[in-house]
PDB file of C-alpha atoms and ligand atoms in Angstrom:
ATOM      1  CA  UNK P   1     113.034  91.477  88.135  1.00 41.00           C
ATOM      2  CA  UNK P   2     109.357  91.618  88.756  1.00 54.00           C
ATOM      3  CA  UNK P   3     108.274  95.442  89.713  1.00 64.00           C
ATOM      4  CA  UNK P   4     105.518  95.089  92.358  1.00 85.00           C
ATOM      5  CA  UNK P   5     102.430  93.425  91.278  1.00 94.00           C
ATOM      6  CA  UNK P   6      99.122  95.246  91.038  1.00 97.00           C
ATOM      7  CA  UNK P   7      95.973  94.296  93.744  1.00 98.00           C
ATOM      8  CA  UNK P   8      93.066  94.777  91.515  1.00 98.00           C
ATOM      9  CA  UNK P   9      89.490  94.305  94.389  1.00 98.00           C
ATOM     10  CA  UNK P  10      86.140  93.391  92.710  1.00 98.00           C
ATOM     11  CA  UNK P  11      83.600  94.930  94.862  1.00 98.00           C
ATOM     12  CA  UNK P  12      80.068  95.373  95.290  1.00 97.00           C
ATOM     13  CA  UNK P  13      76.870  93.737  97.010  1.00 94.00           C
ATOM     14  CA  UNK P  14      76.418  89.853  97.146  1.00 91.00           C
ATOM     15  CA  UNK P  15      75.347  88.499  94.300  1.00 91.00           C
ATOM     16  CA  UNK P  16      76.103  90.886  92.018  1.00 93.00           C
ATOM     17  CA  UNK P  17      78.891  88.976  90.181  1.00 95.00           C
ATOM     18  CA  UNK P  18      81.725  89.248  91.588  1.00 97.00           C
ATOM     19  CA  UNK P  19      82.784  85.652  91.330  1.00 97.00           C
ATOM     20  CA  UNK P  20      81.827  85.018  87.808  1.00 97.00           C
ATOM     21  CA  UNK P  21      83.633  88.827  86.668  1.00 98.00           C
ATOM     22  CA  UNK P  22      86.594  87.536  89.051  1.00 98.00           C
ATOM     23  CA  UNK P  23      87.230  84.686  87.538  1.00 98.00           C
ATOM     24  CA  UNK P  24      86.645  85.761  83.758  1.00 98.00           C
ATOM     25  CA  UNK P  25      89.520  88.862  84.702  1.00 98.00           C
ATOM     26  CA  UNK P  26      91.859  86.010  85.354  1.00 98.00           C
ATOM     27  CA  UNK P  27      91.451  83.719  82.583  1.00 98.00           C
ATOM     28  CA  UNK P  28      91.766  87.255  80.318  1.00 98.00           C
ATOM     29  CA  UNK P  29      95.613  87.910  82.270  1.00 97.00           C
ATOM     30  CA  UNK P  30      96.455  84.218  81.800  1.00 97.00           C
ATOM     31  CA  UNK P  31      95.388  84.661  77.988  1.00 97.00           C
ATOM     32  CA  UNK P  32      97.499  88.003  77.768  1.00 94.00           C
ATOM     33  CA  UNK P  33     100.550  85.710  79.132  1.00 95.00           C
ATOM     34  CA  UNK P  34     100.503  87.176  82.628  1.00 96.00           C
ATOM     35  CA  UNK P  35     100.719  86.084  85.897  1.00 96.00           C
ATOM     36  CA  UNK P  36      97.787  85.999  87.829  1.00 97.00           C
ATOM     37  CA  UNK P  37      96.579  85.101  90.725  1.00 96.00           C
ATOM     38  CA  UNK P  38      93.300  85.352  92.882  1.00 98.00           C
ATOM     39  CA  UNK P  39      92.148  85.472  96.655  1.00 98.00           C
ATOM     40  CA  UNK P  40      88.984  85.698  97.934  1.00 98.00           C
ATOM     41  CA  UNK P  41      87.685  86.997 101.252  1.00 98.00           C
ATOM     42  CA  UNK P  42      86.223  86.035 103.364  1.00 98.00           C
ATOM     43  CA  UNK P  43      88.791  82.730 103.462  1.00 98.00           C
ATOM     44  CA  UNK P  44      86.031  80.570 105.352  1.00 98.00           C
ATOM     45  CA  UNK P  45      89.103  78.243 105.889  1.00 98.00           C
ATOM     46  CA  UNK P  46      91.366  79.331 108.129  1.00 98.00           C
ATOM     47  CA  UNK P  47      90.425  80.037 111.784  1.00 98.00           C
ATOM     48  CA  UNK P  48      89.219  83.286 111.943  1.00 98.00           C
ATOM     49  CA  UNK P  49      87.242  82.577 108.591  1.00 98.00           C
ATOM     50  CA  UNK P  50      85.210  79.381 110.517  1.00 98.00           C
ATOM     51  CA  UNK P  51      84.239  82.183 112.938  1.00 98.00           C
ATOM     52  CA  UNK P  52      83.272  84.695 110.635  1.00 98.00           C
ATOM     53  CA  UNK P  53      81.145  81.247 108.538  1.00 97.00           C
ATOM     54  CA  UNK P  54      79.799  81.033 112.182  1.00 97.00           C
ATOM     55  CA  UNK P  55      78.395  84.147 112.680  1.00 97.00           C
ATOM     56  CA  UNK P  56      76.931  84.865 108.966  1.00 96.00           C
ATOM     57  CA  UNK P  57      75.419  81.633 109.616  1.00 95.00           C
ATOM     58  CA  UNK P  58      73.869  81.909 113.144  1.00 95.00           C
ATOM     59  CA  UNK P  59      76.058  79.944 114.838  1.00 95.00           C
ATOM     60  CA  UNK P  60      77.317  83.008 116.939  1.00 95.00           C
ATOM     61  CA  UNK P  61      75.827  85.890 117.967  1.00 96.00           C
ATOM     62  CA  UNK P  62      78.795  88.484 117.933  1.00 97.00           C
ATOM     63  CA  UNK P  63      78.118  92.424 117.887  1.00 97.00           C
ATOM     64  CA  UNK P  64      79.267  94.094 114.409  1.00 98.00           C
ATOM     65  CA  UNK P  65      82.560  95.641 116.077  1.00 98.00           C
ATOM     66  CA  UNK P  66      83.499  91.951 116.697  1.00 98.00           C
ATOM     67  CA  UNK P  67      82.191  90.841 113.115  1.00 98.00           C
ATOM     68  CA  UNK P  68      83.998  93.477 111.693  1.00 98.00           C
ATOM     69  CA  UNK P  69      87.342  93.343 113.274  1.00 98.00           C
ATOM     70  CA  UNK P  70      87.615  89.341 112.625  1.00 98.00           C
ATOM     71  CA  UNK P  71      86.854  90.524 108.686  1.00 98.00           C
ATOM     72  CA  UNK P  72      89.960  92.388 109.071  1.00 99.00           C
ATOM     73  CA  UNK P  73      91.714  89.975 111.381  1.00 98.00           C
ATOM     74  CA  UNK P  74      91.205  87.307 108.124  1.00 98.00           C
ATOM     75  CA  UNK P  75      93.396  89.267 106.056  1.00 98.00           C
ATOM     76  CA  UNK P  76      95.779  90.237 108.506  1.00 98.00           C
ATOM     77  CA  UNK P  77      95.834  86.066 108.703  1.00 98.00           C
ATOM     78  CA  UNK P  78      96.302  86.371 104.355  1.00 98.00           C
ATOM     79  CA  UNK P  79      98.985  89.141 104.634  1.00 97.00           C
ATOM     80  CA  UNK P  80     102.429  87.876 104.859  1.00 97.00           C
ATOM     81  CA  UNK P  81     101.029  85.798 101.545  1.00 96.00           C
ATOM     82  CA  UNK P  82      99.337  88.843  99.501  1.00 97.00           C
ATOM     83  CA  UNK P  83     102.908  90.376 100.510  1.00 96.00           C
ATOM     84  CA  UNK P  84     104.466  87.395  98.514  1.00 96.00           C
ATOM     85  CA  UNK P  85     102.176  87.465  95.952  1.00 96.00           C
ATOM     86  CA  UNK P  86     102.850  90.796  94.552  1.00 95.00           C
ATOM     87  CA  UNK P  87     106.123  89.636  94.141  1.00 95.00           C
ATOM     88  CA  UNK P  88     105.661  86.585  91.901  1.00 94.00           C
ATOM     89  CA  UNK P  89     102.464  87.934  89.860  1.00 92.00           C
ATOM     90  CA  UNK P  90     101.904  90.807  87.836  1.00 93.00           C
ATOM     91  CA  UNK P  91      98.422  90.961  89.134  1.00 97.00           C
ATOM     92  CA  UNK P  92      96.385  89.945  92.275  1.00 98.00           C
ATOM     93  CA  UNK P  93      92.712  89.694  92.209  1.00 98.00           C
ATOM     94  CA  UNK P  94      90.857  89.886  95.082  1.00 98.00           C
ATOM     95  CA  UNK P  95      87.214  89.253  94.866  1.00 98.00           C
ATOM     96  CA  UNK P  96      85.692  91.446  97.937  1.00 98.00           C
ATOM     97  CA  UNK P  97      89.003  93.042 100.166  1.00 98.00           C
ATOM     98  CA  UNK P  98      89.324  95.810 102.403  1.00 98.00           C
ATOM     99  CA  UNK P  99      86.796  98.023 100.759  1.00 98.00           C
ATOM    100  CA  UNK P 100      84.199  95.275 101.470  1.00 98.00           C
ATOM    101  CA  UNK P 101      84.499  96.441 105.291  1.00 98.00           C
ATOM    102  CA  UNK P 102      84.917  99.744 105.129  1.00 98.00           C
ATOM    103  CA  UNK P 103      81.135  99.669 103.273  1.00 98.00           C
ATOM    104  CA  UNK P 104      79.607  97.138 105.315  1.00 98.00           C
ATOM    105  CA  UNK P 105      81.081  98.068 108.734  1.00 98.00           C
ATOM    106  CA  UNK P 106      79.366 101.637 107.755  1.00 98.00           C
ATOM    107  CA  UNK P 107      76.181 100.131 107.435  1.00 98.00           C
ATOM    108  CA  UNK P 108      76.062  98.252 110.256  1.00 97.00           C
ATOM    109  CA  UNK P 109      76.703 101.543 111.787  1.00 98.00           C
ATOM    110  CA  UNK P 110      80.885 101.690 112.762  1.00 98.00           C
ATOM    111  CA  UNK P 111      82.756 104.633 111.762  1.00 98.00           C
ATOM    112  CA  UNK P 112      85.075 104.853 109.068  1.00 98.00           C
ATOM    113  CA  UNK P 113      88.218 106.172 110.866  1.00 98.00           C
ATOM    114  CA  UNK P 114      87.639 102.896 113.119  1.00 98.00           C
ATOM    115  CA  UNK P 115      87.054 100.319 110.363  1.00 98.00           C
ATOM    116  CA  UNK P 116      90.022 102.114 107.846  1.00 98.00           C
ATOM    117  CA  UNK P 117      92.564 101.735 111.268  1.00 98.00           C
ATOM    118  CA  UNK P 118      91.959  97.654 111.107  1.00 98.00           C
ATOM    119  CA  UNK P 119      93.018  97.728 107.999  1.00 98.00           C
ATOM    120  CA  UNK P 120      95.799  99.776 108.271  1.00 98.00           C
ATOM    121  CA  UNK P 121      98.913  97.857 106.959  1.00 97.00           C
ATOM    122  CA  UNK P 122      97.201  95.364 104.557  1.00 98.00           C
ATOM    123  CA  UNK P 123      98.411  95.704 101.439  1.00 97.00           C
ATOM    124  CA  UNK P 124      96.165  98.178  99.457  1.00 97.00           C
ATOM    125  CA  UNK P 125      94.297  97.803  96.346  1.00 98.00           C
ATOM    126  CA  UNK P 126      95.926  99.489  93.102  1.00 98.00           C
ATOM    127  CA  UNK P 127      92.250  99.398  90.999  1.00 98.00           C
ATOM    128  CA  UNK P 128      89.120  99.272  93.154  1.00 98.00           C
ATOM    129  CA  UNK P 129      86.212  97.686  90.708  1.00 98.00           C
ATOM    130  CA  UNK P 130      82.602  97.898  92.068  1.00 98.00           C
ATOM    131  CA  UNK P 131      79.800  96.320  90.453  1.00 98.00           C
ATOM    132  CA  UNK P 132      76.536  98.000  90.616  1.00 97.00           C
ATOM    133  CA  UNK P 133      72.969  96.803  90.417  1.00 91.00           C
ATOM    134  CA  UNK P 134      69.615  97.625  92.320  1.00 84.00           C
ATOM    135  CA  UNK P 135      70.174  94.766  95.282  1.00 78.00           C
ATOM    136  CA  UNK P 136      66.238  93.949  94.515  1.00 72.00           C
ATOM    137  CA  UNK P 137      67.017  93.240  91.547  1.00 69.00           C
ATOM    138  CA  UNK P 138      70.126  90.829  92.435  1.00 73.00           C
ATOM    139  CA  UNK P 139      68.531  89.312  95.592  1.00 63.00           C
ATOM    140  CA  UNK P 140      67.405  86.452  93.280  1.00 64.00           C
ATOM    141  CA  UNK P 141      69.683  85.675  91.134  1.00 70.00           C
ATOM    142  CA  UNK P 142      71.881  83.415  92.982  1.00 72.00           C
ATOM    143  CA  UNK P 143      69.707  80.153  94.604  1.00 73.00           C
ATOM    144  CA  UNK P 144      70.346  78.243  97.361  1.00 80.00           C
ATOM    145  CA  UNK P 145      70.289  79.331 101.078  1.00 81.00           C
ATOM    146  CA  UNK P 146      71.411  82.883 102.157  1.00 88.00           C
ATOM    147  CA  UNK P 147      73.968  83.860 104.815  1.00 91.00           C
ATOM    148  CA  UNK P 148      72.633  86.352 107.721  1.00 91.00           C
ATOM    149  CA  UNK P 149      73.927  89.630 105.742  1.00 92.00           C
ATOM    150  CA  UNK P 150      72.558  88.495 102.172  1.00 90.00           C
ATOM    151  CA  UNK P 151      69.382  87.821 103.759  1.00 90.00           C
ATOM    152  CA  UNK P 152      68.812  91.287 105.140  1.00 90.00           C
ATOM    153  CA  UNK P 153      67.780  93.587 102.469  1.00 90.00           C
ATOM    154  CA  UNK P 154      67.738  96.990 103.716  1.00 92.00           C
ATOM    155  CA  UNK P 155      71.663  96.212 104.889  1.00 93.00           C
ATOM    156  CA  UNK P 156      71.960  95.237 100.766  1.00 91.00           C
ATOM    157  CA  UNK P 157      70.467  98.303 100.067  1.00 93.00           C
ATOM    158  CA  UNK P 158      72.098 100.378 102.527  1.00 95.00           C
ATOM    159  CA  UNK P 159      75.622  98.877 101.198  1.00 96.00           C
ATOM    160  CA  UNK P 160      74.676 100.005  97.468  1.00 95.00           C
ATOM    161  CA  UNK P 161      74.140 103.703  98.311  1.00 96.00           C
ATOM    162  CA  UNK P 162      77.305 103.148 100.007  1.00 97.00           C
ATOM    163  CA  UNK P 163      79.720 102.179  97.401  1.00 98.00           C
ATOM    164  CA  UNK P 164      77.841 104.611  95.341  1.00 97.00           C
ATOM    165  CA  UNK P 165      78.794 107.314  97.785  1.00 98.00           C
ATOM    166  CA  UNK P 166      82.486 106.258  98.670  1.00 98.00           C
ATOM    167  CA  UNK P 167      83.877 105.737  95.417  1.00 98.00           C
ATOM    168  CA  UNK P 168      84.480 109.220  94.427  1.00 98.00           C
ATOM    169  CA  UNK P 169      86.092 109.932  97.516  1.00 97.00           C
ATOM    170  CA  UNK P 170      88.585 106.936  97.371  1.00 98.00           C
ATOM    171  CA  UNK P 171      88.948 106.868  93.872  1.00 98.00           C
ATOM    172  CA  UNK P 172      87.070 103.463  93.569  1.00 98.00           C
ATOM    173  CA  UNK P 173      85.490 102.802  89.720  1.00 98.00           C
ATOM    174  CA  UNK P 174      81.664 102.102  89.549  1.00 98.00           C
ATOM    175  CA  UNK P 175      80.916  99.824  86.732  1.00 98.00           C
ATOM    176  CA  UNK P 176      77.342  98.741  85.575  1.00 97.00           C
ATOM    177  CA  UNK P 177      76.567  95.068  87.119  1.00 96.00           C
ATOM    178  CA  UNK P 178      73.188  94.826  85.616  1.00 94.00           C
ATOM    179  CA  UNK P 179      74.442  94.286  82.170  1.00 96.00           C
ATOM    180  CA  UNK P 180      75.090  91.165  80.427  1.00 96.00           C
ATOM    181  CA  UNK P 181      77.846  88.722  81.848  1.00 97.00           C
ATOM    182  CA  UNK P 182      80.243  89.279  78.779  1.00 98.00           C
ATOM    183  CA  UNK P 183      79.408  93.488  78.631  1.00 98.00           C
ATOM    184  CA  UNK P 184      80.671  93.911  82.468  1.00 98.00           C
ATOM    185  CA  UNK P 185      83.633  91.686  81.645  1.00 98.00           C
ATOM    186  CA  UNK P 186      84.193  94.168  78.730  1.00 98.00           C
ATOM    187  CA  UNK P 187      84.053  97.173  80.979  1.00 98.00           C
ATOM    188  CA  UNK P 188      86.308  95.536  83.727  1.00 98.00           C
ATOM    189  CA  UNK P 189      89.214  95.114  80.894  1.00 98.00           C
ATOM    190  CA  UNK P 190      88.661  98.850  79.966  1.00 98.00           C
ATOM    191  CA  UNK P 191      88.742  99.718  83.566  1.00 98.00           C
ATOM    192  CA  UNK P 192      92.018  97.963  83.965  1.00 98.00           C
ATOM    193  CA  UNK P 193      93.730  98.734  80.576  1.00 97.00           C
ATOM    194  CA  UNK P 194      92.956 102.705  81.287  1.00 97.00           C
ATOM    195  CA  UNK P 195      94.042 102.795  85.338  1.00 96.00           C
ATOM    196  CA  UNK P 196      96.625 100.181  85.423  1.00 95.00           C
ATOM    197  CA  UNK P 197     100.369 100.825  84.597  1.00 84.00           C
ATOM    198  CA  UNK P 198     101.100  96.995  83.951  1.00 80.00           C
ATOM    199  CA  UNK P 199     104.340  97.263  82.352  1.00 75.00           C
ATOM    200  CA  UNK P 200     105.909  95.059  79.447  1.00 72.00           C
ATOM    201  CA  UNK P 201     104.860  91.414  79.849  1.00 73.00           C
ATOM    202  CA  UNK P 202     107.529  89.187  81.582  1.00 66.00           C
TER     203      UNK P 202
HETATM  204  P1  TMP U 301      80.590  86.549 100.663  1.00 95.22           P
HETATM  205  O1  TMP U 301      79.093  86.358 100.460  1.00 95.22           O
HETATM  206  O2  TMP U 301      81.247  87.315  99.576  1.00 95.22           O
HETATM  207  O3  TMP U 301      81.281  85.250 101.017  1.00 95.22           O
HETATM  208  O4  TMP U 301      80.736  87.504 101.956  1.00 95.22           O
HETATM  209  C1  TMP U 301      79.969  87.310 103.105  1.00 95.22           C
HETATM  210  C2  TMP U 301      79.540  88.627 103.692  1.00 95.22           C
HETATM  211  O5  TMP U 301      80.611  89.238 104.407  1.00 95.22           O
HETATM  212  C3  TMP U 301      79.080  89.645 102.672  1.00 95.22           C
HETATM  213  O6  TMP U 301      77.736  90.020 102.998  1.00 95.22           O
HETATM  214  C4  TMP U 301      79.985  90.832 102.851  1.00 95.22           C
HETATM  215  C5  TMP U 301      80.592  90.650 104.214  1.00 95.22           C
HETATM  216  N1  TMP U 301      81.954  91.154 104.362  1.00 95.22           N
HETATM  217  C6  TMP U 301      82.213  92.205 105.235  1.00 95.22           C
HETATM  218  O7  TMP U 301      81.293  92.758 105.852  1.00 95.22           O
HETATM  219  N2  TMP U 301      83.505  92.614 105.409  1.00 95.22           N
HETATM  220  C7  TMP U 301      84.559  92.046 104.744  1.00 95.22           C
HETATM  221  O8  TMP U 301      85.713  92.455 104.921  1.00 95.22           O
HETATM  222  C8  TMP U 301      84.267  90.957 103.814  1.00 95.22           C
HETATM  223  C9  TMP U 301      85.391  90.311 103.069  1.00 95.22           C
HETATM  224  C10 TMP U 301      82.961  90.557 103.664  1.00 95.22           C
END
């Protein structure tokens, strides 16, 4: 029997690298003979996630309780299938996931006990990663034409000091984005081999 399988979130600000270090975390499970699999949110696909593409976009001018509750309302949409996937994987990696609102719902000004209720009964995250770099320094790196959120920069840098600040207090692990591609992928393996409990392969 598979024991429940573990929700590992890769966090941070946009275009820090969560995609690439993502991706690279899955092809080192597969390698170790695991099963993996990964989600990413927002899901621009379903309903609720051609809203949300709406509103980062322009399309729709919705206050940020609105914004934030449809965040939350696409993985309330994902649920019953995260649910599902713990079952057949050993690990689940979710590249941005509750924490994502929690942090940018702050800084956008909602309160925490509001923005933790919508979450409320999503399954939680086992290992919370965050990647951390100076969002000056990581406004550039990705080209190519930037959604409403990535284009303000004092909301970037509002959102670092933010992960910065609630990781201690929910146990979240800040690793050091800035470094080379291959050296954060390093740290992310250290990060999971020392906080996850992953059991014998099966
Ligand atoms: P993306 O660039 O990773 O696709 O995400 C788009 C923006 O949505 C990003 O600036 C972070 C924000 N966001 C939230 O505010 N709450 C959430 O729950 C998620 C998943 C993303």
């Amino acid at each position: 029997m598979n024991p429940r399988g573990r929700i590992i979130s890769v966090e941070g600000i946009d275009a820090v690298g969560k995609s690439t270090q993502s991706l690279l975390l899955e092809t080192w499970f597969r390698d170790q003979g695991r099963r993996v699999t990964s989600l990413s949110f927002p899901d621009y696909d379903t309903p609720i996630g051609k809203e949300i593409k709406a509103f980062l976009g322009g399309g729709r001018d919705f206050g940020p309780e609105v914004r934030h509750m449809l965040f939350a309302a696409n993985r309330w949409e994902k649920a019953s299938l995260i649910r599902r996937s713990r079952l057949e994987n050993e690990a689940i990696i979710v590249n941005r996931y509750t924490e994502s609102n929690l942090v940018y719902g702050l800084a956008n000004g909602l309160r925490l006990g509001w923005l933790a209720g919508l979450e409320r009964g999503i399954p939680r995250s086992d290992l919370v990663v965050v990647l951390d770099a100076p969002s000056r320094g990581v406004a550039s790196r990705r080209p190519g034409p930037k959604d409403s959120y990535e284009k303000d920069l004092e909301l970037q840098a509002r959102v670092q000091t933010l992960y910065r600040e609630l990781a201690p207090k929910f146990g979240w692990v800040v690793i050091d984005g800035s470094k080379s591609v291959g050296r954060v992928h390093d740290s992310v393996v250290q990060t999971v081999k020392d906080n996850l409990d992953l059991g014998a392969k099966s």
